[in-house]
Tab-separated table of C-alpha atoms and ligand atoms in Angstrom:
chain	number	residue	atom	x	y	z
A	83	UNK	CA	238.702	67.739	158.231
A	84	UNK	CA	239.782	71.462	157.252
A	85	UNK	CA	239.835	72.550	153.771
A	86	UNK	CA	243.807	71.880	153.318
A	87	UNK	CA	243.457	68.472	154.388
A	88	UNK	CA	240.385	68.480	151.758
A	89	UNK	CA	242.496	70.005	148.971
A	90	UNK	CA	245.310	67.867	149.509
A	91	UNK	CA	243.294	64.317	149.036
A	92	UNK	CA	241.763	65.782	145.749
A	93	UNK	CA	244.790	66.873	144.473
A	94	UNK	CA	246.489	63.793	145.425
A	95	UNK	CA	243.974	61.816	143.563
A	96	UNK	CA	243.154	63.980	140.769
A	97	UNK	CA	240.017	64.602	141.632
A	98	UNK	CA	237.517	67.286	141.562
A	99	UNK	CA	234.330	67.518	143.551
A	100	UNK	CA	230.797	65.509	141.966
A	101	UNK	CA	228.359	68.433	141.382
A	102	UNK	CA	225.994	65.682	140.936
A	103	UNK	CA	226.388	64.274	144.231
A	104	UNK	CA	226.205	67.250	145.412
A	105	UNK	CA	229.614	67.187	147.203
A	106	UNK	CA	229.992	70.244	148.941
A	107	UNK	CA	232.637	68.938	151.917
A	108	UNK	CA	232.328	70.437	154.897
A	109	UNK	CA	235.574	72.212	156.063
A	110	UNK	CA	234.989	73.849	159.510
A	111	UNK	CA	235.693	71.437	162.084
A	112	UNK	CA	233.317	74.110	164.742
A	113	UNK	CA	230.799	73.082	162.424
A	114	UNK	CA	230.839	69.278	162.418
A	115	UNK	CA	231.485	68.634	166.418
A	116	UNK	CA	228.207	70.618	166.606
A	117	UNK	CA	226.438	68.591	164.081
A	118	UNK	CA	227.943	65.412	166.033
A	119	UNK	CA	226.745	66.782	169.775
A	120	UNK	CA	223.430	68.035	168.572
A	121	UNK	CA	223.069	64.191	167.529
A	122	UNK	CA	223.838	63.300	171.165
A	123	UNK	CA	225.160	59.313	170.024
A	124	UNK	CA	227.233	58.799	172.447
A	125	UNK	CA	227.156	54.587	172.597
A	126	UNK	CA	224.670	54.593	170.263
A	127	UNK	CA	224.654	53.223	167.228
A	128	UNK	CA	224.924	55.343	163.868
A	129	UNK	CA	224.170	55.426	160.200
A	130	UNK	CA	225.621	57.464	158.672
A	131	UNK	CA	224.495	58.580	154.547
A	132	UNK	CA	227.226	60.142	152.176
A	133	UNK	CA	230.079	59.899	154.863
A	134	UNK	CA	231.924	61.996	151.563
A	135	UNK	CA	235.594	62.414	153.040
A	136	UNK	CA	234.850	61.764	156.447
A	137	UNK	CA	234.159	65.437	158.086
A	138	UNK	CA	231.626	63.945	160.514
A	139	UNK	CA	232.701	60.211	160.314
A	140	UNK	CA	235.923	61.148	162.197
A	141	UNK	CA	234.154	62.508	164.996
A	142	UNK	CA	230.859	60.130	165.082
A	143	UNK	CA	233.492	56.471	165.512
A	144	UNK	CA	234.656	58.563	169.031
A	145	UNK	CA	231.235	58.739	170.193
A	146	UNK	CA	229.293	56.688	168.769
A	147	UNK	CA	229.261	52.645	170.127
A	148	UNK	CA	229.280	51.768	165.750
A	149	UNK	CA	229.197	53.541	162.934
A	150	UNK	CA	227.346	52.406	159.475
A	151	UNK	CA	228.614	55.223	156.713
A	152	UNK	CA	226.787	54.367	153.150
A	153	UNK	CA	228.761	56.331	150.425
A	154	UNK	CA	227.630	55.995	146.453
A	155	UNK	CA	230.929	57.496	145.069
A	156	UNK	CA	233.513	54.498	144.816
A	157	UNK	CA	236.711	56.715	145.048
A	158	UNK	CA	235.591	57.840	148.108
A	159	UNK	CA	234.472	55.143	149.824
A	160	UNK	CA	238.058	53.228	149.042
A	161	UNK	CA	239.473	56.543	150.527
A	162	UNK	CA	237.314	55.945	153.906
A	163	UNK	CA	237.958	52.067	153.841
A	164	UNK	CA	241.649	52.989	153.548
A	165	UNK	CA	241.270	56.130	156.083
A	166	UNK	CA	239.389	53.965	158.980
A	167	UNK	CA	241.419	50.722	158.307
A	168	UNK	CA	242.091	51.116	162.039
A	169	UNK	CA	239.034	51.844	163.849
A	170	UNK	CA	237.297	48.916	165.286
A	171	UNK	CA	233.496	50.378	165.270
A	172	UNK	CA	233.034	51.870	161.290
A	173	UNK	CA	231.854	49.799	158.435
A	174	UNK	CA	232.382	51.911	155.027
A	175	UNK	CA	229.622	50.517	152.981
A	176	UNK	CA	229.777	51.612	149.031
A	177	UNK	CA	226.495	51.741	148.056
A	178	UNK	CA	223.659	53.983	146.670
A	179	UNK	CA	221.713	54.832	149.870
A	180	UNK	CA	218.763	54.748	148.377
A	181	UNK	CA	218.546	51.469	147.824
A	182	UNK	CA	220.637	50.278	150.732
A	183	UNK	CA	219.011	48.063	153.124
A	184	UNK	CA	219.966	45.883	156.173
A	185	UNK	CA	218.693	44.337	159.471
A	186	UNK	CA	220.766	46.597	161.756
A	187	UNK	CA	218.880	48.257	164.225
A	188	UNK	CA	220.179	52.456	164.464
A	189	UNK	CA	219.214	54.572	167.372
A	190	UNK	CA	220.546	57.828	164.872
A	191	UNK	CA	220.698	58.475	161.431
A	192	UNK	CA	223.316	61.712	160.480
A	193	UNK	CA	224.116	62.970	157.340
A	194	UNK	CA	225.321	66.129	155.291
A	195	UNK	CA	222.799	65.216	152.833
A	196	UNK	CA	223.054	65.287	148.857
A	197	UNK	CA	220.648	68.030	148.211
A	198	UNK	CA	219.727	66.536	144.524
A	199	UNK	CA	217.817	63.789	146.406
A	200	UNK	CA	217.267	64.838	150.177
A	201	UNK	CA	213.907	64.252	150.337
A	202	UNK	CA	213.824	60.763	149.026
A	203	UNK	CA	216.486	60.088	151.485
A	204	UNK	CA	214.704	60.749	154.135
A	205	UNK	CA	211.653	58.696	153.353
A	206	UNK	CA	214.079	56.350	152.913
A	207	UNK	CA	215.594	56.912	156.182
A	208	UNK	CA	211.917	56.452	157.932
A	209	UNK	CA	210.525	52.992	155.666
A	210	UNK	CA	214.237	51.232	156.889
A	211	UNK	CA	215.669	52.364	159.750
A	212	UNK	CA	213.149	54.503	161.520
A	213	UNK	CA	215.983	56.077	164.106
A	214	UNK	CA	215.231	57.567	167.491
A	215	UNK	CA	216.611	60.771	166.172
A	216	UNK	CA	217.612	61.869	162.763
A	217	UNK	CA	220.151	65.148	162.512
A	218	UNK	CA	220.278	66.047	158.793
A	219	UNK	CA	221.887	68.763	157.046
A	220	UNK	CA	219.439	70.377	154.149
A	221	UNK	CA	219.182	73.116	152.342
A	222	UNK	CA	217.361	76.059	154.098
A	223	UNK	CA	214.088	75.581	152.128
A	224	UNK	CA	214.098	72.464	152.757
A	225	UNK	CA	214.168	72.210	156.247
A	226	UNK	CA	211.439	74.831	156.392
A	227	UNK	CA	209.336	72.235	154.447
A	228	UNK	CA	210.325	69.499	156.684
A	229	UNK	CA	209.072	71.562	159.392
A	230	UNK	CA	206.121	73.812	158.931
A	231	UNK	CA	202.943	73.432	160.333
A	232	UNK	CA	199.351	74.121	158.213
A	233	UNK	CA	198.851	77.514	157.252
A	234	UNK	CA	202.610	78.437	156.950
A	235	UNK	CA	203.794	78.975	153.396
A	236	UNK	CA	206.196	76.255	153.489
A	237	UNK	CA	203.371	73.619	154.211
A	238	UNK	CA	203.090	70.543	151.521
A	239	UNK	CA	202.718	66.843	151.558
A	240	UNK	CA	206.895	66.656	152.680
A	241	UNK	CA	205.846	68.567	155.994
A	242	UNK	CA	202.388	66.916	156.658
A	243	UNK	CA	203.517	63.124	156.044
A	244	UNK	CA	207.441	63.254	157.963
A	245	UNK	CA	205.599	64.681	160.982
A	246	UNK	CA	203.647	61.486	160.902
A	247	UNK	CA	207.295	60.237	162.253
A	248	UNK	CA	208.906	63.179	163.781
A	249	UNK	CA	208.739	65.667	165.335
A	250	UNK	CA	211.095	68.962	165.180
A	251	UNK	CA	213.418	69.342	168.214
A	252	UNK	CA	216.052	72.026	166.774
A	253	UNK	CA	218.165	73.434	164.430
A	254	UNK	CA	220.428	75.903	163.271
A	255	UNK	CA	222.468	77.434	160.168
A	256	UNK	CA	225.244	77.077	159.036
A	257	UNK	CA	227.499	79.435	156.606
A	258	UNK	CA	227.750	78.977	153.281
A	259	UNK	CA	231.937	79.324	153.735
A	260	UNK	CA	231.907	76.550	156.403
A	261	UNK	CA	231.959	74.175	152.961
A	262	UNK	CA	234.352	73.493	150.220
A	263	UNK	CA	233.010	74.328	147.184
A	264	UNK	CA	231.095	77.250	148.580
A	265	UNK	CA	227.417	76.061	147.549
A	266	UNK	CA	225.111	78.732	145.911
A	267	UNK	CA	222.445	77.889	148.974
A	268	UNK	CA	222.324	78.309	152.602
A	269	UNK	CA	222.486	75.272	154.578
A	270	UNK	CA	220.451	74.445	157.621
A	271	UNK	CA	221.174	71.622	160.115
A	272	UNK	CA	217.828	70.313	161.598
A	273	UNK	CA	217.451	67.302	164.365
A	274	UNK	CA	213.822	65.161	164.752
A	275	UNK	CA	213.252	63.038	167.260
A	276	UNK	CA	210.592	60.268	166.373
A	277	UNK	CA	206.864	60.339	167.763
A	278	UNK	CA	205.634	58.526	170.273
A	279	UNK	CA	202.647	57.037	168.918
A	280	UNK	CA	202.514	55.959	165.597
A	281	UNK	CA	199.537	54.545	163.884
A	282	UNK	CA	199.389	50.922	162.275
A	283	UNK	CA	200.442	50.606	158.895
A	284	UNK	CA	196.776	49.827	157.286
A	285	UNK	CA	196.211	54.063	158.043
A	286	UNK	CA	199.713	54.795	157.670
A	287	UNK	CA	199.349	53.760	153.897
A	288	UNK	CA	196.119	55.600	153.912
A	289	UNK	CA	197.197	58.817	155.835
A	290	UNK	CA	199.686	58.776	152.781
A	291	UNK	CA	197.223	58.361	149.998
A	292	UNK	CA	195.009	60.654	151.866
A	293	UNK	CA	198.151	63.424	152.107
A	294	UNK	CA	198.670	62.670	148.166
A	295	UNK	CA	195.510	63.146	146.916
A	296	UNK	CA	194.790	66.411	148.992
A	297	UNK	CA	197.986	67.947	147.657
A	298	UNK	CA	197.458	66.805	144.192
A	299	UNK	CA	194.297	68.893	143.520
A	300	UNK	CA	195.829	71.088	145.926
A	301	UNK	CA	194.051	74.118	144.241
A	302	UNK	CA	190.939	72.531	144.625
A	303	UNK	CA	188.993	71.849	148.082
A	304	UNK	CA	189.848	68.602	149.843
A	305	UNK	CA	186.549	67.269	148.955
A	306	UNK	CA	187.179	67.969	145.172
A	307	UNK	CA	190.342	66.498	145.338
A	308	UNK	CA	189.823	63.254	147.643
A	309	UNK	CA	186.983	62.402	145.377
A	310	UNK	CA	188.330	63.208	141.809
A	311	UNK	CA	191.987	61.588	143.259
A	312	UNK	CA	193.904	59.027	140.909
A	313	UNK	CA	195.491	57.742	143.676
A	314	UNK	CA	192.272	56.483	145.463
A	315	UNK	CA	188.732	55.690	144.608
A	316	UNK	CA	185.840	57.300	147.215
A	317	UNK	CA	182.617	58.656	146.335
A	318	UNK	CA	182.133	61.978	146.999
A	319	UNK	CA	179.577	60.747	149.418
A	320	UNK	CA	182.143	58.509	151.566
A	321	UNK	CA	184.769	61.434	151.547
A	322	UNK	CA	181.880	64.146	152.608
A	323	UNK	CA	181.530	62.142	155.245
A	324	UNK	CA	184.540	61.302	156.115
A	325	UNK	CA	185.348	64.934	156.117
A	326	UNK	CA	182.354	65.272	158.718
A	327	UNK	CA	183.411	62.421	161.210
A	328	UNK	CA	186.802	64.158	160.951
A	329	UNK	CA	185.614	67.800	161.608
A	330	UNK	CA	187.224	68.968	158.781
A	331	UNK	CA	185.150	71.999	156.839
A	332	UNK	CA	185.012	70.194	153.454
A	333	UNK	CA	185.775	73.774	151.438
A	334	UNK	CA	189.694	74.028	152.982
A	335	UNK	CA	192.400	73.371	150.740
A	336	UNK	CA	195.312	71.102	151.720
A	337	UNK	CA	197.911	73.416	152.713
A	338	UNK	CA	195.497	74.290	155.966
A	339	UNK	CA	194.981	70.910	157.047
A	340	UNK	CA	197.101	69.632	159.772
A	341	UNK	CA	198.669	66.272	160.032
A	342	UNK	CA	196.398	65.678	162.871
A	343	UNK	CA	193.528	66.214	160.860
A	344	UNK	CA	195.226	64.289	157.473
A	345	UNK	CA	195.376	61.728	160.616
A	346	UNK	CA	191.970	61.390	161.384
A	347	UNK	CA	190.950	62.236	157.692
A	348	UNK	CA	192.888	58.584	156.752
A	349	UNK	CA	191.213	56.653	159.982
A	350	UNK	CA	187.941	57.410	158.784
A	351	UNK	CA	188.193	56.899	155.554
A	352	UNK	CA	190.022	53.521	156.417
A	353	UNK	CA	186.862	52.517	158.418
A	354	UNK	CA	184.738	53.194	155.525
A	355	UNK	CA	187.270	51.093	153.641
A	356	UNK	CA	186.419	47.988	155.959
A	357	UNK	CA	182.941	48.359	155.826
A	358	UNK	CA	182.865	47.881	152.381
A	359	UNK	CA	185.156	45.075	152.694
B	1886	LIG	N1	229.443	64.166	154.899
B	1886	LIG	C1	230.406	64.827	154.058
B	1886	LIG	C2	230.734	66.179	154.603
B	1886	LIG	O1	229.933	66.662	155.428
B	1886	LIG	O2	231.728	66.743	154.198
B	1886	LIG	C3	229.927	64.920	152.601
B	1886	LIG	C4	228.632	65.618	152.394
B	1886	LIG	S1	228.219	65.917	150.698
B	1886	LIG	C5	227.060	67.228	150.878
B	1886	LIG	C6	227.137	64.578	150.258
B	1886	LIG	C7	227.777	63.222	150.140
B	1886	LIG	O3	226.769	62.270	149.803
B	1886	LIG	C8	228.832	63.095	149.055
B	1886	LIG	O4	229.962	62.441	149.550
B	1886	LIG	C9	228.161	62.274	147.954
B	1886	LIG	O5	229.071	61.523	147.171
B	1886	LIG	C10	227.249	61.409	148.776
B	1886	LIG	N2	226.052	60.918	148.052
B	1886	LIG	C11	225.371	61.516	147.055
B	1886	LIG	N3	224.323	60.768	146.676
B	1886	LIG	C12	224.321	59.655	147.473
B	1886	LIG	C13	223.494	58.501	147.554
B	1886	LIG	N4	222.413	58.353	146.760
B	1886	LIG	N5	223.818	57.541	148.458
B	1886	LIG	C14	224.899	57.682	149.271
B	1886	LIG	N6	225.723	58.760	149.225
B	1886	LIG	C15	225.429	59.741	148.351
């Protein structure tokens, strides 16, 4: 959709764009057929989260083999229901995504997302749908979050615990104009493609504890912080030697730990876990 188009439904409808739900429409077609082919869905099936007023709906149903699109604002999702009353492969769902659920199974997920609540979307996005591939639209800090490595300034618990799930395969950035309103931040469109291997979900729950705990105290060493943690209860003994089995120098702090090592951190300190049991 270009911006007239845009205009013209809001005006039609006396609308005006939801700051809180972070509308910020795209308007430059260039920019959502790239979005859409960086996806690469072609007969696969989609979900789609805040479809808004279609900008990369229209182009996922010619692609895509179906097309899920979960919207939270009500006038808008009538609009798409009324919009795609014709198109055999789109289900408009009007729902908070958040706590959407269903027993579809999605090879994508795609979505210019809200940026008040991106992050919980895409946890969301992993515990229940767990895509192939994920292309998301986030705000430029965010994405470098999402995909920094230990040591790198953007490093936290977001960046350690997605790439439990994913892995980063590209991205790029998009202008600020390309949108209608014109958002304050620049926008960056990132894809992940899901990891191979991923562990069961007795160390998945403790990799994520593990991840917690480490960046709550995250001024503190990781043995401080394991050991004083609210969110678990180890000796310091049993996390010094965790640490030890996992070859991880118990004076670091957090942000230098890799997710490999959170990894093998969590394993260890699972095994511990059993013995006790
Ligand atoms: N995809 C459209 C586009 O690119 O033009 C709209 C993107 S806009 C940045 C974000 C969209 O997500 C809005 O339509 C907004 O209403 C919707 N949204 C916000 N919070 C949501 C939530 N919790 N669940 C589902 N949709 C949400």
């Amino acid at each position: 959709m270009n911006k007239t188009e845009i205009l013209k439904y809001l005006h039609e409808n006396g609308l005006s764009p939801n700051k809180k739900l972070g509308q910020n429409f795209l308007v430059n077609e260039a920019v959502s057929g790239k979005i859409v082919d960086s996806a690469g869905i072609i007969r696969k099936t989609v979900i789609e989260i805040g479809p808004g007023l279609g900008s990369l709906t229209e182009i996922l149903i010619q692609q895509a083999a179906s097309v899920t699109a979960v919207e939270i604002d009500a006038g808008i999702s009538g609009f798409l229901s009324e919009k795609f009353k014709n198109s055999s492969n789109i289900k408009i769902i009007h729902s908070d995504f958040l706590k959407y659920i269903d027993s579809e199974k999605y090879d994508a997920a795609v979505g210019n997302l809200p940026y008040y609540c991106s992050s919980e979307i895409i946890f969301h996005v992993i515990d229940a749908f767990f895509p192939e591939t994920a292309v998301f639209m986030l705000q430029k800090e965010m994405t470098e979050r999402l995909i920094s490595k230990a040591g790198d300034a953007a490093y936290g618990a977001l960046s350690a615990s997605v790439s439990l799930y994913y892995h980063y395969d590209s991205s790029f950035n998009v202008d600020r104009h390309s949108f209608f309103p014109v958002p304050e931040v620049t926008s960056t469109v990132v894809k992940l493609v899901k990891n191979k291997n991923i562990p069961e979900k007795q160390v998945r729950d403790m990799f994520h504890l593990t991840v917690k705990s480490a960046f709550w105290g995250k001024r503190k060493t990781v043995l401080k912080s394991l050991s004083d943690s609210p969110f678990m209860n180890f000796s310091r003994t049993a996390v010094s030697e965790a640490l030890e089995k996992s070859e991880i120098d118990e004076k670091l702090r957090a942000e230098n730990i890799s997710t490999e090592k959170f990894l093998k951190l969590a394993e260890n300190l699972q095994k511990d876990r059993d013995y006790e049991i």
